[in-house]
Coordinates of C-alpha atoms in Angstrom, one line a residue:
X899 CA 0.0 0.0 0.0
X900 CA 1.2 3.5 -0.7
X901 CA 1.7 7.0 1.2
X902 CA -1.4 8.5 1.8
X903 CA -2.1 12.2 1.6
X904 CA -2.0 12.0 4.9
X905 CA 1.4 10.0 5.2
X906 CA 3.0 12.6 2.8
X907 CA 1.8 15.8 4.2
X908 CA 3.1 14.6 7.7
X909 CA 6.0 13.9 6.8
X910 CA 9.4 15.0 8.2
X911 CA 11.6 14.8 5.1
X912 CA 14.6 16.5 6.8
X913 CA 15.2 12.6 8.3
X914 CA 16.3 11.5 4.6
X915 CA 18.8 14.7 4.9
X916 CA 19.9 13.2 7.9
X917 CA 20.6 10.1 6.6
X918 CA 22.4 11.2 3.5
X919 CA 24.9 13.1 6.5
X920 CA 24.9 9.7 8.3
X921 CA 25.8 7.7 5.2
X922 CA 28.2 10.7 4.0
X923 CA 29.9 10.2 7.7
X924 CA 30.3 6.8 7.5
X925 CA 32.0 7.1 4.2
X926 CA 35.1 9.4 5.6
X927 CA 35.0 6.5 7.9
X928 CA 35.4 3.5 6.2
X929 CA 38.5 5.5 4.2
X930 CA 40.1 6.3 7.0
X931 CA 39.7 2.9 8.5
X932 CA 41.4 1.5 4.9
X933 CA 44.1 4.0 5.2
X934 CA 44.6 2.5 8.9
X935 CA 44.6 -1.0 7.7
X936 CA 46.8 -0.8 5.0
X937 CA 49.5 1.0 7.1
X938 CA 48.5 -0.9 10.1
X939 CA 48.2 -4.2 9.4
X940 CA 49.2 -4.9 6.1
X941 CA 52.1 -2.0 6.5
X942 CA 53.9 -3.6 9.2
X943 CA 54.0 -7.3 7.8
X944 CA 54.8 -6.2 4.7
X945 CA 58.3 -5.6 5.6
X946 CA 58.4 -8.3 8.3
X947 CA 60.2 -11.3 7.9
X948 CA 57.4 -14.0 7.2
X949 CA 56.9 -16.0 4.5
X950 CA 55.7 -19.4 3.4
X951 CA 51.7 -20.9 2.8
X952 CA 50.4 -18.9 5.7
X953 CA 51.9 -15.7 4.4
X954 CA 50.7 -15.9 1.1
X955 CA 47.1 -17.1 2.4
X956 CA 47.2 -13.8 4.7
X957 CA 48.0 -11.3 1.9
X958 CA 45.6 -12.9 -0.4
X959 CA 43.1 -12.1 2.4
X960 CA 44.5 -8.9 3.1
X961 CA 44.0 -7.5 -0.3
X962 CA 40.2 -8.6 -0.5
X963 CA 40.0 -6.9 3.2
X964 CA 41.9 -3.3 2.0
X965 CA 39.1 -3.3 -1.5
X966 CA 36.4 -4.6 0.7
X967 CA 36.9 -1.2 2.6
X968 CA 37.4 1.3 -0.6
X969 CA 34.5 -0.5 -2.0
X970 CA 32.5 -0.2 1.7
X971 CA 33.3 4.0 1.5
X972 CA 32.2 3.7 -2.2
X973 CA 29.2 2.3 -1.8
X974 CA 28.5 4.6 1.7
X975 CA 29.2 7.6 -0.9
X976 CA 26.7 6.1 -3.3
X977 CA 24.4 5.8 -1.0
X978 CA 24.7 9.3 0.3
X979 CA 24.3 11.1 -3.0
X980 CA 21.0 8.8 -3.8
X981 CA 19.3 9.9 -0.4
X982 CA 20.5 13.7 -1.1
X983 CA 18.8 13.2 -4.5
X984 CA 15.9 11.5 -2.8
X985 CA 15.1 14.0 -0.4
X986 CA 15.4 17.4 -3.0
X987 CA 12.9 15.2 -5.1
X988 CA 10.6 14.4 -2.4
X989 CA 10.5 17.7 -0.8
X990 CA 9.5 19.3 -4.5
X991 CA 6.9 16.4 -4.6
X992 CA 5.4 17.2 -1.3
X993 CA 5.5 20.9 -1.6
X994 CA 3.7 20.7 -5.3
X995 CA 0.7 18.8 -3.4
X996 CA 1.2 21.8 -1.2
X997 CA 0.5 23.9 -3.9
X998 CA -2.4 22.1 -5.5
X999 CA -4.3 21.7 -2.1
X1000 CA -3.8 26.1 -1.6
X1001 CA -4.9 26.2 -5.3
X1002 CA -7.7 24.7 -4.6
X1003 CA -9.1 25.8 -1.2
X1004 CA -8.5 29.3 -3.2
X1005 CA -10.9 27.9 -6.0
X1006 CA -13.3 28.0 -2.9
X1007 CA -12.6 24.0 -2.5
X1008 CA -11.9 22.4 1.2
X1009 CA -9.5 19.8 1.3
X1010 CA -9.0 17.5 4.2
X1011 CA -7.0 15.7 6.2
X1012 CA -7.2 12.7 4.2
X1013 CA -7.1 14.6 0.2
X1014 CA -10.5 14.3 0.3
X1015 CA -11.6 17.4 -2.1
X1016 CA -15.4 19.0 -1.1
X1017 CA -16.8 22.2 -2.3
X1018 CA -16.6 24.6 0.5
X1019 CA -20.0 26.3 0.6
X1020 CA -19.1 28.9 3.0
X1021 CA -17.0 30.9 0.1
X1022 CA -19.4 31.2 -2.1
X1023 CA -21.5 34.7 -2.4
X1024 CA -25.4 34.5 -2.2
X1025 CA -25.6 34.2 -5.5
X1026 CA -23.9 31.6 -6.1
X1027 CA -25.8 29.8 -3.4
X1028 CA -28.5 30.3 -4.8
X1029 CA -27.4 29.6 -8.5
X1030 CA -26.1 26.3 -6.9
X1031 CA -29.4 25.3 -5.7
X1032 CA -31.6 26.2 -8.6
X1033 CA -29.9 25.7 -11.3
X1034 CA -28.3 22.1 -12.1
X1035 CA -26.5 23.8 -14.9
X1036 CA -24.0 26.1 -12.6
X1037 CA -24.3 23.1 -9.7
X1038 CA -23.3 20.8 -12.5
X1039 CA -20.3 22.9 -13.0
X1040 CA -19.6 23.4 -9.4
X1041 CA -19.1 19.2 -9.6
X1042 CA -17.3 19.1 -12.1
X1043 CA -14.8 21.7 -11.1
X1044 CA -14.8 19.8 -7.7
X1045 CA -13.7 16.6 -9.7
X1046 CA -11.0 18.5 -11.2
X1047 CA -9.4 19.4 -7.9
X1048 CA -9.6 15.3 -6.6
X1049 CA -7.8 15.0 -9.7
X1050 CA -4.8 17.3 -9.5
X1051 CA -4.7 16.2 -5.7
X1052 CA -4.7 12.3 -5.9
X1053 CA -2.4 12.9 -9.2
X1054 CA 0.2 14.5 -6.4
X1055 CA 0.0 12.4 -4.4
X1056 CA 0.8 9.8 -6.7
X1057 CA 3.9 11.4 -7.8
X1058 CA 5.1 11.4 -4.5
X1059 CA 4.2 7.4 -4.7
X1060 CA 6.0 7.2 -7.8
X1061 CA 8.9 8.9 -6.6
X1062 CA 9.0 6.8 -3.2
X1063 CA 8.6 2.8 -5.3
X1064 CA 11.9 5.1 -7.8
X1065 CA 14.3 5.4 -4.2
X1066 CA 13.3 2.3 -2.9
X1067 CA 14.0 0.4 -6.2
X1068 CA 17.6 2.3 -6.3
X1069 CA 18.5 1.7 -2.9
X1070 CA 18.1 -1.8 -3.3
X1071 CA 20.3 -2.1 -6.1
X1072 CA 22.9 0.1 -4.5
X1073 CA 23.5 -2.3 -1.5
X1074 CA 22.9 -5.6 -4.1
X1075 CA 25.8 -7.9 -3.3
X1076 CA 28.2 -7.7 -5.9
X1077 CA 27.9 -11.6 -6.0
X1078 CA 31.1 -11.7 -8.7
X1079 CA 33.8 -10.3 -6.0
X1080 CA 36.3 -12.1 -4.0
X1081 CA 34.3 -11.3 -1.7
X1082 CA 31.4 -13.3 -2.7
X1083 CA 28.1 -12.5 -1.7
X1084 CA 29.4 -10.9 1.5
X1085 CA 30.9 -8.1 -0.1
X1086 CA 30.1 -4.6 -0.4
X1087 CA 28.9 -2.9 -3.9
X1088 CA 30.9 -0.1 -5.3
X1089 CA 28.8 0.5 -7.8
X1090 CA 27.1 3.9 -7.7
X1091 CA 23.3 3.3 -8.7
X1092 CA 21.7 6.8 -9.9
X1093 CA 18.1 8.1 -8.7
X1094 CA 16.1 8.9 -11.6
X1095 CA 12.9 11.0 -10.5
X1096 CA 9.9 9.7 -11.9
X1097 CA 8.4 11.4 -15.2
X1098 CA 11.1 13.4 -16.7
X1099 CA 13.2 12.9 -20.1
X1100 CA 15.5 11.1 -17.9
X1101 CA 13.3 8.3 -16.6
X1102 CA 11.8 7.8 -20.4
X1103 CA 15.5 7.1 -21.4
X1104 CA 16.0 4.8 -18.5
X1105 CA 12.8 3.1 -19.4
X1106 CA 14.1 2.6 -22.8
X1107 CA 16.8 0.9 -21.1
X1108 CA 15.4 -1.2 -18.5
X1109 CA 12.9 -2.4 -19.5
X1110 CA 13.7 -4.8 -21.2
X1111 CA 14.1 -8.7 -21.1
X1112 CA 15.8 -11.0 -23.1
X1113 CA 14.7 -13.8 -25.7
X1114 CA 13.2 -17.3 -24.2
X1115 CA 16.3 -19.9 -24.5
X1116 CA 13.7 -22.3 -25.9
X1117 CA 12.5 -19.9 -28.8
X1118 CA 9.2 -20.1 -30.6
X1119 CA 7.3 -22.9 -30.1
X1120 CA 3.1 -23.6 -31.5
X1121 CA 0.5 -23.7 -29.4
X1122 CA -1.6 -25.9 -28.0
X1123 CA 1.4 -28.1 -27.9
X1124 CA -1.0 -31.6 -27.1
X1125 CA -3.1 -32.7 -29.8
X1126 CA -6.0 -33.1 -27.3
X1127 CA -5.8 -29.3 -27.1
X1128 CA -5.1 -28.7 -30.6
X1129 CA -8.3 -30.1 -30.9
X1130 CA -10.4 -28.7 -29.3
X1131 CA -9.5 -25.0 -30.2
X1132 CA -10.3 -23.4 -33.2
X1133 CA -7.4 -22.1 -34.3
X1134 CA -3.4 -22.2 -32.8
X1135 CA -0.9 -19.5 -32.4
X1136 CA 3.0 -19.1 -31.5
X1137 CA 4.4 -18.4 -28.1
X1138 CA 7.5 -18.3 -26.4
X1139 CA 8.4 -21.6 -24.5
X1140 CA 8.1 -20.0 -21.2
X1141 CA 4.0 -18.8 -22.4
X1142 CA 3.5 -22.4 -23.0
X1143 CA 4.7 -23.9 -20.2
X1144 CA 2.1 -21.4 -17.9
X1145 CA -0.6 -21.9 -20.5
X1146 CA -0.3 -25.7 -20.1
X1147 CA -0.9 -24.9 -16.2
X1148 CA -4.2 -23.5 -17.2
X1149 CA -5.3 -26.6 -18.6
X1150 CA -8.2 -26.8 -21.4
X1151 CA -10.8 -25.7 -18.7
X1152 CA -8.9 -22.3 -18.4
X1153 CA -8.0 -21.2 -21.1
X1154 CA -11.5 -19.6 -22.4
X1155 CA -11.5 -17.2 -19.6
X1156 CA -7.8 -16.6 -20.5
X1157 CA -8.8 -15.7 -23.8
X1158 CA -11.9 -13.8 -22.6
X1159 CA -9.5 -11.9 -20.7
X1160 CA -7.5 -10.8 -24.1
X1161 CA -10.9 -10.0 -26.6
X1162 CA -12.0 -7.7 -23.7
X1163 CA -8.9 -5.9 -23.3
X1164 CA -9.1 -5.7 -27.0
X1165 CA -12.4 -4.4 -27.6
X1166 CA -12.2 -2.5 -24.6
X1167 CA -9.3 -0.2 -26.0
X1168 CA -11.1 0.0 -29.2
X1169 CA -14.2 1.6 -27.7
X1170 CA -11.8 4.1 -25.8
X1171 CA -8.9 5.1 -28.1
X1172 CA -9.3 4.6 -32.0
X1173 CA -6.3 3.4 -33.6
X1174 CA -5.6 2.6 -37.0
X1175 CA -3.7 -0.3 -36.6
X1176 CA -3.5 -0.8 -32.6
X1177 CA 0.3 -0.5 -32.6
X1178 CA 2.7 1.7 -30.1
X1179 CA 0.3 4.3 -29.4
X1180 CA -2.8 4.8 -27.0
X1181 CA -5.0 2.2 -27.9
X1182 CA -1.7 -0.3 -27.5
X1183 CA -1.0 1.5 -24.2
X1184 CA -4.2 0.9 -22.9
X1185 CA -4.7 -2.5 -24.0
X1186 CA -1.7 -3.8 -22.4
X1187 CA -2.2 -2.1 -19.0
X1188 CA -5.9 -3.3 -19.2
X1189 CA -4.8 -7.4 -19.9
X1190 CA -2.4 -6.8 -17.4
X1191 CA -5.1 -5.5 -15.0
X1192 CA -7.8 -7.9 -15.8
X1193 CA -5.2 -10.7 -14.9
X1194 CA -4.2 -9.5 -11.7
X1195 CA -7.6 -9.5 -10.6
X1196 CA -7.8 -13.2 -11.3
X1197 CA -4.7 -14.4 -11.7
X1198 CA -2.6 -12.5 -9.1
X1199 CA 0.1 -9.8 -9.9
X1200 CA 2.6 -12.8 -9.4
X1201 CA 1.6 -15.2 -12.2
X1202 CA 0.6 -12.3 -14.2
X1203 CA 3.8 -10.3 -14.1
X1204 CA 5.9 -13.6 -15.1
X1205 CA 3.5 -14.4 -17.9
X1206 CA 3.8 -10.8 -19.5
X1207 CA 7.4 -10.8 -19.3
X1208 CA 7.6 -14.6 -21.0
X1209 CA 5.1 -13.0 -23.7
X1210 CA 7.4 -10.4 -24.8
X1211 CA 10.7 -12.8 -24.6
X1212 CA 10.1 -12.7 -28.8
X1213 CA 13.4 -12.9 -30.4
X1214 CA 13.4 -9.6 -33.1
X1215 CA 10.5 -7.3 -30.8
X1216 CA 12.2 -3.7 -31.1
X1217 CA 13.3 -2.0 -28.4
X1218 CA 10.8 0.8 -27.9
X1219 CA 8.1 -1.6 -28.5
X1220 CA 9.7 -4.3 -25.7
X1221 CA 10.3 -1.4 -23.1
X1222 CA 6.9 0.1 -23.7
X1223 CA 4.7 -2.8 -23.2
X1224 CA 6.5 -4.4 -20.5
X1225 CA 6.2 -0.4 -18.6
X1226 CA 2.9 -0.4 -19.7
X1227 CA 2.0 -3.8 -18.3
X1228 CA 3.7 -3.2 -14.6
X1229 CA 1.4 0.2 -14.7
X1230 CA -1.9 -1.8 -15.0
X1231 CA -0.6 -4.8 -12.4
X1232 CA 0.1 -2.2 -10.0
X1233 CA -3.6 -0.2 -10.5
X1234 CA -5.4 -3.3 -9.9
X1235 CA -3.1 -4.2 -7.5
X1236 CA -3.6 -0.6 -5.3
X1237 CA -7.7 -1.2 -6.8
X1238 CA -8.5 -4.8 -5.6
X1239 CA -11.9 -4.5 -4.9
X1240 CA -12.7 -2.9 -8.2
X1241 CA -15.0 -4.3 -11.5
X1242 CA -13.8 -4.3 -14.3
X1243 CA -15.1 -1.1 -16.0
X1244 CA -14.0 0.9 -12.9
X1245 CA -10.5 -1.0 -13.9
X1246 CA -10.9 0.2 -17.1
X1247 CA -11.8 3.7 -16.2
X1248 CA -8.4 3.8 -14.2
X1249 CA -6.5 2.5 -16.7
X1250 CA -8.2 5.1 -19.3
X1251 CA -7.6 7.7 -16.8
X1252 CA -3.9 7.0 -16.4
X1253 CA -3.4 6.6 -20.0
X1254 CA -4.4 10.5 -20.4
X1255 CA -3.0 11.9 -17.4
X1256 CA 0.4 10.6 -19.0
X1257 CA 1.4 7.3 -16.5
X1258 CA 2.1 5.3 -19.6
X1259 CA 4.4 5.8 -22.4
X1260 CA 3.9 5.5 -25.8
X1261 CA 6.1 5.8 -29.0
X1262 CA 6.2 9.0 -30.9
X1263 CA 7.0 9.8 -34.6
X1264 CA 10.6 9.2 -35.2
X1265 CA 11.0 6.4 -33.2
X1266 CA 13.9 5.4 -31.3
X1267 CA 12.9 6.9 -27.9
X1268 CA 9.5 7.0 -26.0
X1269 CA 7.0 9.2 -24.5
X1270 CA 4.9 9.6 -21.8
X1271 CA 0.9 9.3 -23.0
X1272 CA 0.1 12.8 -22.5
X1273 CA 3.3 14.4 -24.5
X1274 CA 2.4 13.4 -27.8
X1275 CA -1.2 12.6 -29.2
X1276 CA -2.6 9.4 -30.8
X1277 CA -2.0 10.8 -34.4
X1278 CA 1.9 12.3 -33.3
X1279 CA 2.9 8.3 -32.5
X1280 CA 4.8 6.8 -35.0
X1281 CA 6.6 2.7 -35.3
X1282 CA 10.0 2.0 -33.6
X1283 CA 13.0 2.1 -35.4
X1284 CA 15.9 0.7 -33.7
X1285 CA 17.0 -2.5 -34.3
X1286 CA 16.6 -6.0 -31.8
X1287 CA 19.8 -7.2 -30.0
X1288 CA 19.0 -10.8 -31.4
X1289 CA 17.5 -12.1 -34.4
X1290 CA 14.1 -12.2 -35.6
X1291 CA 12.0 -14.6 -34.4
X1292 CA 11.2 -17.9 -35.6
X1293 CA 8.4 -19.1 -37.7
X1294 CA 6.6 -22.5 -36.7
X1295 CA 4.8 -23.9 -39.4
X1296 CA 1.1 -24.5 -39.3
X1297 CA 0.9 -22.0 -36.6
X1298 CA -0.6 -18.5 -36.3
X1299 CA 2.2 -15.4 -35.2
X1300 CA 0.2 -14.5 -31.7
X1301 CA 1.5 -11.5 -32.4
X1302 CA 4.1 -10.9 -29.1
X1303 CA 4.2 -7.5 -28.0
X1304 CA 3.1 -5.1 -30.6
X1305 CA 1.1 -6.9 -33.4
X1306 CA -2.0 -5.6 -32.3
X1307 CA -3.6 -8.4 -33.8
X1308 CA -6.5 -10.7 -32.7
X1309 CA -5.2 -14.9 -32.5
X1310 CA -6.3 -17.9 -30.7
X1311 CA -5.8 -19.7 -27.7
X1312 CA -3.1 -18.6 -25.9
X1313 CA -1.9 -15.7 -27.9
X1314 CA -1.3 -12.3 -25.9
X1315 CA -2.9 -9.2 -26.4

């Protein structure tokens, strides 16, 4: 569960400050202590008169020890700057919401303590009132206008959401064990992980980048793979290995709600972003998120997540297309994951919403980078340009492509929306 309004607003961000200084100190530290140790320990016996097994065992050791603690003040640096970063971000998150909620108690609006937005009757003149209570034109407005404010309010909040799952992300890679090191899994990690707010050029271009998984080691296989299956569908597609092995745990009985799932994503996005051909724009933006959200709700965000990522393991999907569905895919698990007690049309009115207010990314004319939803609209998105890492995918005879990530087409059992 995220912050609430109220978490945020309560919030004493100066401790993130103080734990950057912490971090910073202990970083002076560990240098000094290396410095000590080298002149110390490894100084002294370094000129001594030992030698044999024992000796070179020791200095073996010794050498690990001395990087173990330049790598422990690197990875206290790290650490430092990320918090430092953290906290300027979060305190320009939190004082935006600031802003919104003194925009809107100035657009006559009472917000509180828990974001909840209400039209505060108090400021408005006599006329108004009285406008307000005979005519549903101006009170219709007066909703609307309150709507508007819940809006710009929750969207806040989210950011500072956003911005909290971003620093949490990066501090767990920062103190990942290196794993590879002499140290082994004990060690520390030198490796300076950057913060990357949430929603700027700079997050698109690390979305590009991460998001991004490699091609199933058992390639392209047809599906249904047993001939009892095969027939009793009406028509067979090609998936990744990975797809059929968790199609397979299905079994016959699920698989029509499986593919229910996919036709109502489909026409779902059809009825709520027109799209020529349903490829890297809204309508594709939408219609991942919404399969992704429809199989949270009765699949899990586990199964689903592993699914989706095995779906777009396609040898030849372009990068663009790969990093936007697989971002577009975490952003609908994670709204029917914060929305569990939500139907499906209020799913799909979040999902709409998000798409709109810019939460997913799509792929603009030009190609070769991404954008969020709201930059560009559906008739400035374009088809990706750069080229796959690996080859193009295989071909299975006698089957139908399911399409992987970006065919925007319409296939049989199994196939992926």
């Amino acid at each position: 569960m995220g912050l609430s309004f109220r978490d945020i607003m309560s919030a004493d961000m100066t401790e993130l400050d103080d734990a950057a200084a912490a971090w910073k100190r202990m970083s002076k530290r560990f240098g000094e202590l290396r410095r000590d140790y080298n002149a110390q320990v490894r100084g002294h016996l370094a000129h001594s008169q030992w030698s044999g097994v024992a000796k070179v065992t020791f200095d073996e050791v010794a050498t690990v020890s001395s990087g173990e603690f330049g790598n422990a003040k690197s990875q206290a640096e790290g650490i430092a700057t990320l918090l430092t970063e953290a906290y300027e971000d979060l305190v320009a998150r939190k004082k935006d919401l600031g802003k919104r909620v003194a925009e809107a108690e100035d657009d006559k609006m009472s917000v509180d303590g828990s974001g909840r937005v209400t039209l505060d009757t108090t400021k408005l003149n006599e006329g108004e009132r009285l406008a307000r209570g005979h005519d549903p034109t101006f009170a219709s407005a007066l909703d609307d206008k309150v709507a508007d404010w819940q809006t710009a309010v929750d969207k806040a909040v989210e950011a500072v959401n956003e911005a909290d799952a971003a620093i949490k992300k990066a501090l767990l890679a920062s103190v990942a064990p290196p794993g590879n090191r002499a140290a082994g899994m004990n060690g520390f990690n030198p490796r300076k992980v950057d913060y990357t707010p949430p929603g700027t050029r700079k997050d698109l271009d690390r979305i590009l980048k991460d998001y991004q998984v490699g091609p199933d080691p058992g390639g392209i296989v047809g599906y249904p793979r047993n001939w009892i299956l095969r027939a009793a569908v009406f028509s067979t597609v090609t998936v990744t290995e990975k797809e059929a092995d968790m199609l397979d745990e299905l079994g016959l009985a699920g698989l029509p709600a499986f593919n229910g799932i996919k036709e109502d994503a489909f026409d779902t996005a059809d009825a709520r972003f027109s799209s020529d051909d349903r490829n890297d724009d809204h309508n594709d933006a939408f219609r991942h998120s919404y399969w992704n959200a429809l199989m949270t709700k009765k699949y899990g965000a586990e199964w689903t997540e592993k699914y989706t990522v095995a779906h777009e393991a396609r040898p030849g999907n372009p990068p663009e297309r790969e990093a936007m569905d697989l971002y577009n895919n975490e952003v609908g698990r994670r709204i029917a994951s914060s929305h569990p007690d939500a139907s499906e049309e209020e799913l799909a009115d979040l999902v709409e919403k998000a798409v709109r207010d810019g939460d997913m990314v799509v792929i603009p004319k030009g190609g070769g980078r991404l954008a969020f939803s709201d930059q560009v609209g559906p008739d400035a998105t374009g088809d990706p340009t750069l080229s796959a890492p690996e080859g193009e995918k295989d071909e299975v005879s006698g089957y139908t492509d399911s399409g992987g990530s970006g065919s925007g087409k319409r296939s049989g059992a199994g196939s992926g929306s």
